[in-house]
Amino acid sequence: MKLIVSNHKMNLTLEEIKDYVEEIESLSLVKNALVFCPSFPYLPYFQGKNYSLGSQNVADQKMGALTGEVSVEQLKSLGVSYVIVGHSERRKILKESLETIQRKTDLCLESEIIPILCIGESLDEQSVKEEILKKEIDSVLKSEKKYEKVIIAYEPIWAIGTGITPTEEEIKQTIQKIKSHVKERYSINCKVLYGGSVTPENIEQLDKIEWIDGYLIGGTSLDIPKLKEVIKVLEA
Ligand code: PGA
Protein backbone atom coordinates (compact mmCIF):
# COMPACT_ATOMS: atom_id res chain seq x y z
CA MET A 1 0.00 0.00 0.00
CA LYS A 2 1.06 3.58 -0.64
CA LEU A 3 2.32 5.79 2.17
CA ILE A 4 -0.19 8.22 3.70
CA VAL A 5 1.42 11.03 5.68
CA SER A 6 -0.95 13.07 7.78
CA ASN A 7 0.33 16.58 8.46
CA HIS A 8 -1.71 18.20 11.24
CA LYS A 9 0.14 21.52 10.97
CA MET A 10 -0.69 23.84 13.93
CA ASN A 11 -4.12 22.37 14.62
CA LEU A 12 -6.09 20.61 17.36
CA THR A 13 -6.14 21.10 21.13
CA LEU A 14 -5.20 18.46 23.69
CA GLU A 15 -8.81 17.34 24.16
CA GLU A 16 -9.26 17.02 20.41
CA ILE A 17 -6.01 15.09 20.12
CA LYS A 18 -7.13 12.60 22.79
CA ASP A 19 -10.30 11.88 20.79
CA TYR A 20 -8.32 11.71 17.56
CA VAL A 21 -5.87 9.16 18.97
CA GLU A 22 -8.75 7.03 20.24
CA GLU A 23 -10.34 7.03 16.80
CA ILE A 24 -7.19 6.10 14.91
CA GLU A 25 -6.64 3.10 17.17
CA SER A 26 -9.59 1.47 15.47
CA LEU A 27 -8.20 1.97 11.96
CA SER A 28 -7.24 -1.33 10.46
CA LEU A 29 -4.27 -0.70 8.26
CA VAL A 30 -1.41 -2.32 6.53
CA LYS A 31 1.34 -1.78 9.08
CA ASN A 32 3.40 1.37 8.61
CA ALA A 33 1.34 2.64 5.70
CA LEU A 34 0.14 5.58 7.73
CA VAL A 35 2.30 8.25 9.36
CA PHE A 36 0.88 10.87 11.73
CA CYS A 37 2.69 14.17 12.13
CA PRO A 38 1.00 16.03 15.00
CA SER A 39 2.35 19.18 16.68
CA PHE A 40 5.40 18.55 18.92
CA PRO A 41 3.57 18.49 22.30
CA TYR A 42 1.22 15.75 21.13
CA LEU A 43 3.85 13.29 19.91
CA PRO A 44 3.75 11.21 23.13
CA TYR A 45 0.01 10.66 22.70
CA PHE A 46 0.58 8.80 19.42
CA GLN A 47 1.93 5.45 20.49
CA GLY A 48 -0.34 3.15 18.45
CA LYS A 49 1.00 0.01 16.88
CA ASN A 50 -0.71 0.28 13.50
CA TYR A 51 0.89 3.54 12.38
CA SER A 52 4.21 5.38 12.38
CA LEU A 53 5.04 8.69 13.94
CA GLY A 54 6.39 11.72 12.14
CA SER A 55 7.36 15.25 13.08
CA GLN A 56 6.53 18.42 11.15
CA ASN A 57 9.94 19.91 11.80
CA VAL A 58 13.29 19.44 13.54
CA ALA A 59 16.11 21.70 14.75
CA ASP A 60 19.05 22.17 12.38
CA GLN A 61 21.53 21.58 15.19
CA LYS A 62 22.24 18.48 17.21
CA MET A 63 21.51 19.45 20.81
CA GLY A 64 22.10 22.29 23.24
CA ALA A 65 21.38 26.00 23.60
CA LEU A 66 18.61 26.60 21.05
CA THR A 67 15.54 27.78 22.92
CA GLY A 68 12.24 26.54 21.55
CA GLU A 69 13.71 23.99 19.15
CA VAL A 70 13.44 20.18 19.20
CA SER A 71 16.40 18.01 18.20
CA VAL A 72 16.46 14.92 16.07
CA GLU A 73 17.59 12.78 19.01
CA GLN A 74 14.73 14.08 21.15
CA LEU A 75 12.32 13.17 18.36
CA LYS A 76 13.87 9.75 18.06
CA SER A 77 13.45 9.17 21.80
CA LEU A 78 9.72 9.83 21.29
CA GLY A 79 9.46 7.15 18.61
CA VAL A 80 9.53 9.46 15.59
CA SER A 81 10.67 7.75 12.41
CA TYR A 82 9.84 10.41 9.77
CA VAL A 83 10.42 14.18 9.70
CA ILE A 84 8.89 16.63 7.23
CA VAL A 85 11.62 19.02 6.05
CA GLY A 86 11.28 22.07 3.85
CA HIS A 87 7.50 22.39 3.92
CA SER A 88 6.57 25.44 1.82
CA GLU A 89 4.99 27.10 4.86
CA ARG A 90 8.38 26.99 6.57
CA ARG A 91 10.25 28.02 3.42
CA LYS A 92 7.99 30.97 2.64
CA ILE A 93 6.52 32.18 5.93
CA LEU A 94 9.38 31.27 8.27
CA LYS A 95 12.06 32.03 5.65
CA GLU A 96 13.80 28.70 6.07
CA SER A 97 16.83 28.63 3.79
CA LEU A 98 18.05 25.88 1.47
CA GLU A 99 21.11 25.44 3.74
CA THR A 100 18.94 24.99 6.83
CA ILE A 101 16.82 22.40 5.05
CA GLN A 102 19.94 20.56 3.96
CA ARG A 103 21.31 20.50 7.55
CA LYS A 104 17.98 19.20 8.85
CA THR A 105 17.91 16.45 6.23
CA ASP A 106 21.47 15.40 7.05
CA LEU A 107 20.79 15.31 10.79
CA CYS A 108 17.76 13.09 10.19
CA LEU A 109 19.76 10.70 8.04
CA GLU A 110 22.58 10.52 10.61
CA SER A 111 19.99 9.44 13.18
CA GLU A 112 18.26 7.03 10.84
CA ILE A 113 15.10 9.07 10.61
CA ILE A 114 13.47 9.33 7.19
CA PRO A 115 13.27 12.90 5.90
CA ILE A 116 10.23 13.80 3.80
CA LEU A 117 11.59 16.63 1.68
CA CYS A 118 8.82 18.93 0.45
CA ILE A 119 9.33 20.72 -2.83
CA GLY A 120 6.92 22.76 -4.92
CA GLU A 121 6.39 25.86 -7.00
CA SER A 122 4.14 28.84 -6.27
CA LEU A 123 1.63 30.18 -8.76
CA ASP A 124 4.06 32.87 -10.02
CA GLU A 125 6.80 30.30 -10.43
CA GLN A 126 4.89 28.02 -12.78
CA SER A 127 6.88 29.05 -15.84
CA VAL A 128 10.11 28.14 -14.03
CA LYS A 129 8.70 25.15 -12.17
CA GLU A 130 11.37 22.68 -13.27
CA GLU A 131 14.22 24.96 -12.21
CA ILE A 132 12.59 25.56 -8.81
CA LEU A 133 12.05 21.86 -8.17
CA LYS A 134 15.59 20.99 -9.26
CA LYS A 135 17.05 23.72 -7.05
CA GLU A 136 15.12 22.43 -4.03
CA ILE A 137 16.27 18.87 -4.74
CA ASP A 138 19.87 19.69 -5.62
CA SER A 139 20.43 21.78 -2.52
CA VAL A 140 19.78 18.67 -0.42
CA LEU A 141 20.62 15.43 -2.27
CA LYS A 142 24.07 14.06 -2.97
CA SER A 143 25.22 10.92 -4.79
CA GLU A 144 25.65 8.96 -1.60
CA LYS A 145 23.84 5.85 -0.54
CA LYS A 146 22.32 7.39 2.56
CA TYR A 147 20.26 9.82 0.42
CA GLU A 148 18.29 6.86 -0.96
CA LYS A 149 16.24 7.14 2.24
CA VAL A 150 14.95 10.64 1.44
CA ILE A 151 11.31 10.70 0.36
CA ILE A 152 10.32 13.65 -1.81
CA ALA A 153 6.87 15.21 -1.44
CA TYR A 154 5.81 17.23 -4.46
CA GLU A 155 3.38 19.87 -3.24
CA PRO A 156 2.48 22.69 -5.64
CA ILE A 157 2.14 25.62 -3.22
CA TRP A 158 -0.99 26.86 -4.97
CA ALA A 159 -2.69 23.51 -4.35
CA ILE A 160 -2.11 23.49 -0.59
CA GLY A 161 -5.33 24.10 1.32
CA THR A 162 -7.05 25.63 -1.71
CA GLY A 163 -9.15 22.74 -3.02
CA ILE A 164 -7.41 23.17 -6.38
CA THR A 165 -5.12 20.50 -7.78
CA PRO A 166 -3.06 20.26 -10.96
CA THR A 167 -4.48 18.00 -13.66
CA GLU A 168 -3.62 14.32 -13.47
CA GLU A 169 -1.41 14.70 -16.53
CA GLU A 170 0.49 17.59 -14.92
CA ILE A 171 1.06 15.64 -11.71
CA LYS A 172 2.18 12.58 -13.63
CA GLN A 173 4.63 14.53 -15.76
CA THR A 174 6.07 16.44 -12.84
CA ILE A 175 6.60 13.34 -10.72
CA GLN A 176 8.12 11.55 -13.69
CA LYS A 177 10.55 14.45 -14.17
CA ILE A 178 11.47 14.52 -10.48
CA LYS A 179 12.20 10.80 -10.50
CA SER A 180 14.27 10.90 -13.68
CA HIS A 181 16.25 13.91 -12.48
CA VAL A 182 17.10 12.16 -9.21
CA LYS A 183 17.95 8.96 -11.04
CA GLU A 184 20.15 10.64 -13.65
CA ARG A 185 21.97 12.96 -11.31
CA TYR A 186 22.26 10.87 -8.15
CA SER A 187 21.58 7.29 -9.33
CA ILE A 188 18.81 7.09 -6.77
CA ASN A 189 15.32 5.64 -7.30
CA CYS A 190 13.43 8.02 -5.03
CA LYS A 191 9.92 7.71 -3.72
CA VAL A 192 7.69 10.69 -4.49
CA LEU A 193 4.51 11.63 -2.63
CA TYR A 194 1.91 14.05 -3.90
CA GLY A 195 0.47 16.70 -1.56
CA GLY A 196 -1.98 19.58 -1.96
CA SER A 197 -5.76 19.34 -1.46
CA VAL A 198 -6.00 15.57 -1.38
CA THR A 199 -9.64 14.79 -0.49
CA PRO A 200 -12.06 11.84 -0.51
CA GLU A 201 -13.52 13.42 -3.66
CA ASN A 202 -10.30 13.38 -5.69
CA ILE A 203 -8.33 10.46 -4.25
CA GLU A 204 -9.73 7.93 -6.68
CA GLN A 205 -8.65 10.01 -9.67
CA LEU A 206 -5.30 10.89 -8.13
CA ASP A 207 -4.64 7.28 -7.41
CA LYS A 208 -4.91 6.38 -11.07
CA ILE A 209 -1.76 8.40 -11.72
CA GLU A 210 1.23 6.19 -12.20
CA TRP A 211 4.44 7.04 -10.35
CA ILE A 212 2.84 8.36 -7.12
CA ASP A 213 4.21 6.50 -4.08
CA GLY A 214 1.90 8.09 -1.54
CA TYR A 215 0.27 11.27 -0.30
CA LEU A 216 1.00 14.09 2.12
CA ILE A 217 -2.37 15.13 3.48
CA GLY A 218 -3.14 18.24 5.52
CA GLY A 219 -6.74 19.41 6.01
CA THR A 220 -8.41 16.10 5.13
CA SER A 221 -6.38 14.24 7.72
CA LEU A 222 -7.78 16.37 10.55
CA ASP A 223 -11.20 14.90 9.87
CA ILE A 224 -11.16 11.18 10.70
CA PRO A 225 -14.23 10.16 8.64
CA LYS A 226 -12.66 11.86 5.59
CA LEU A 227 -9.28 10.28 6.28
CA LYS A 228 -11.01 6.89 6.53
CA GLU A 229 -12.60 7.44 3.12
CA VAL A 230 -9.19 8.18 1.60
CA ILE A 231 -7.68 5.09 3.23
CA LYS A 232 -10.55 2.95 1.97
CA VAL A 233 -9.86 3.97 -1.63
CA LEU A 234 -6.13 3.35 -1.28
CA GLU A 235 -6.64 -0.02 0.37
CA ALA A 236 -9.03 -1.20 -2.34
P1 PGA B 1 -3.60 20.21 2.36
O1 PGA B 1 -2.10 20.38 2.91
O2 PGA B 1 -3.84 18.73 2.21
O3 PGA B 1 -4.47 20.83 3.42
O4 PGA B 1 -3.68 20.91 1.06
C1 PGA B 1 -1.06 19.57 2.45
C2 PGA B 1 0.24 20.00 3.08
O5 PGA B 1 0.48 21.21 3.21
O6 PGA B 1 1.08 19.17 3.45
Short mmCIF file of N, CA, C and O and ligand atoms in Angstrom, two decimals, residues 7 9 87-89 118 155 159-162 195-198 216-220, ligand 1:
data_model
loop_
_atom_site.label_atom_id
_atom_site.label_comp_id
_atom_site.label_asym_id
_atom_site.label_seq_id
_atom_site.Cartn_x
_atom_site.Cartn_y
_atom_site.Cartn_z
N ASN A 7 -0.35 15.40 7.90
CA ASN A 7 0.33 16.58 8.46
C ASN A 7 -0.72 17.46 9.16
O ASN A 7 -1.51 18.12 8.51
N LYS A 9 -0.25 20.09 10.88
CA LYS A 9 0.14 21.52 10.97
C LYS A 9 -0.14 22.02 12.39
O LYS A 9 -0.06 21.22 13.33
N HIS A 87 8.89 22.11 4.32
CA HIS A 87 7.50 22.39 3.92
C HIS A 87 7.43 23.83 3.42
O HIS A 87 8.10 24.72 3.97
N SER A 88 6.60 24.08 2.41
CA SER A 88 6.57 25.44 1.82
C SER A 88 6.16 26.49 2.84
O SER A 88 6.58 27.65 2.73
N GLU A 89 5.36 26.10 3.85
CA GLU A 89 4.99 27.10 4.86
C GLU A 89 6.23 27.54 5.64
O GLU A 89 6.35 28.69 6.03
N CYS A 118 9.89 18.31 1.24
CA CYS A 118 8.82 18.93 0.45
C CYS A 118 9.41 19.89 -0.57
O CYS A 118 10.29 20.70 -0.24
N GLU A 155 4.58 19.13 -3.65
CA GLU A 155 3.38 19.87 -3.24
C GLU A 155 3.37 21.23 -3.94
O GLU A 155 4.05 22.17 -3.49
N ALA A 159 -1.68 24.56 -4.57
CA ALA A 159 -2.69 23.51 -4.35
C ALA A 159 -2.90 23.24 -2.87
O ALA A 159 -3.86 22.57 -2.48
N ILE A 160 -2.02 23.78 -2.03
CA ILE A 160 -2.11 23.49 -0.59
C ILE A 160 -3.26 24.25 0.04
O ILE A 160 -3.29 25.49 0.02
N GLY A 161 -4.20 23.51 0.59
CA GLY A 161 -5.33 24.10 1.32
C GLY A 161 -6.29 24.91 0.47
O GLY A 161 -7.12 25.65 1.00
N THR A 162 -6.21 24.79 -0.84
CA THR A 162 -7.05 25.63 -1.71
C THR A 162 -8.21 24.86 -2.36
O THR A 162 -9.12 25.46 -2.90
N GLY A 195 1.22 16.00 -2.60
CA GLY A 195 0.47 16.70 -1.56
C GLY A 195 -0.14 17.97 -2.11
O GLY A 195 0.40 18.60 -3.03
N GLY A 196 -1.28 18.36 -1.53
CA GLY A 196 -1.98 19.58 -1.96
C GLY A 196 -3.42 19.25 -2.27
O GLY A 196 -3.73 18.72 -3.33
N SER A 197 -4.31 19.54 -1.28
CA SER A 197 -5.76 19.34 -1.46
C SER A 197 -6.16 17.93 -1.85
O SER A 197 -6.99 17.73 -2.72
N VAL A 198 -5.55 16.95 -1.19
CA VAL A 198 -6.00 15.57 -1.38
C VAL A 198 -7.27 15.39 -0.55
O VAL A 198 -7.29 15.71 0.64
N LEU A 216 0.82 13.27 0.92
CA LEU A 216 1.00 14.09 2.12
C LEU A 216 -0.30 14.88 2.27
O LEU A 216 -0.66 15.67 1.40
N ILE A 217 -1.00 14.62 3.37
CA ILE A 217 -2.37 15.13 3.48
C ILE A 217 -2.52 16.04 4.69
O ILE A 217 -2.24 15.63 5.83
N GLY A 218 -2.94 17.27 4.45
CA GLY A 218 -3.14 18.24 5.52
C GLY A 218 -4.58 18.22 6.02
O GLY A 218 -4.99 17.35 6.78
N GLY A 219 -5.37 19.20 5.55
CA GLY A 219 -6.74 19.41 6.01
C GLY A 219 -7.58 18.14 6.14
O GLY A 219 -8.21 17.91 7.18
N THR A 220 -7.57 17.32 5.12
CA THR A 220 -8.41 16.10 5.13
C THR A 220 -8.05 15.17 6.28
O THR A 220 -8.91 14.49 6.84
P1 PGA B 1 -3.60 20.21 2.36
O1 PGA B 1 -2.10 20.38 2.91
O2 PGA B 1 -3.84 18.73 2.21
O3 PGA B 1 -4.47 20.83 3.42
O4 PGA B 1 -3.68 20.91 1.06
C1 PGA B 1 -1.06 19.57 2.45
C2 PGA B 1 0.24 20.00 3.08
O5 PGA B 1 0.48 21.21 3.21
O6 PGA B 1 1.08 19.17 3.45
#
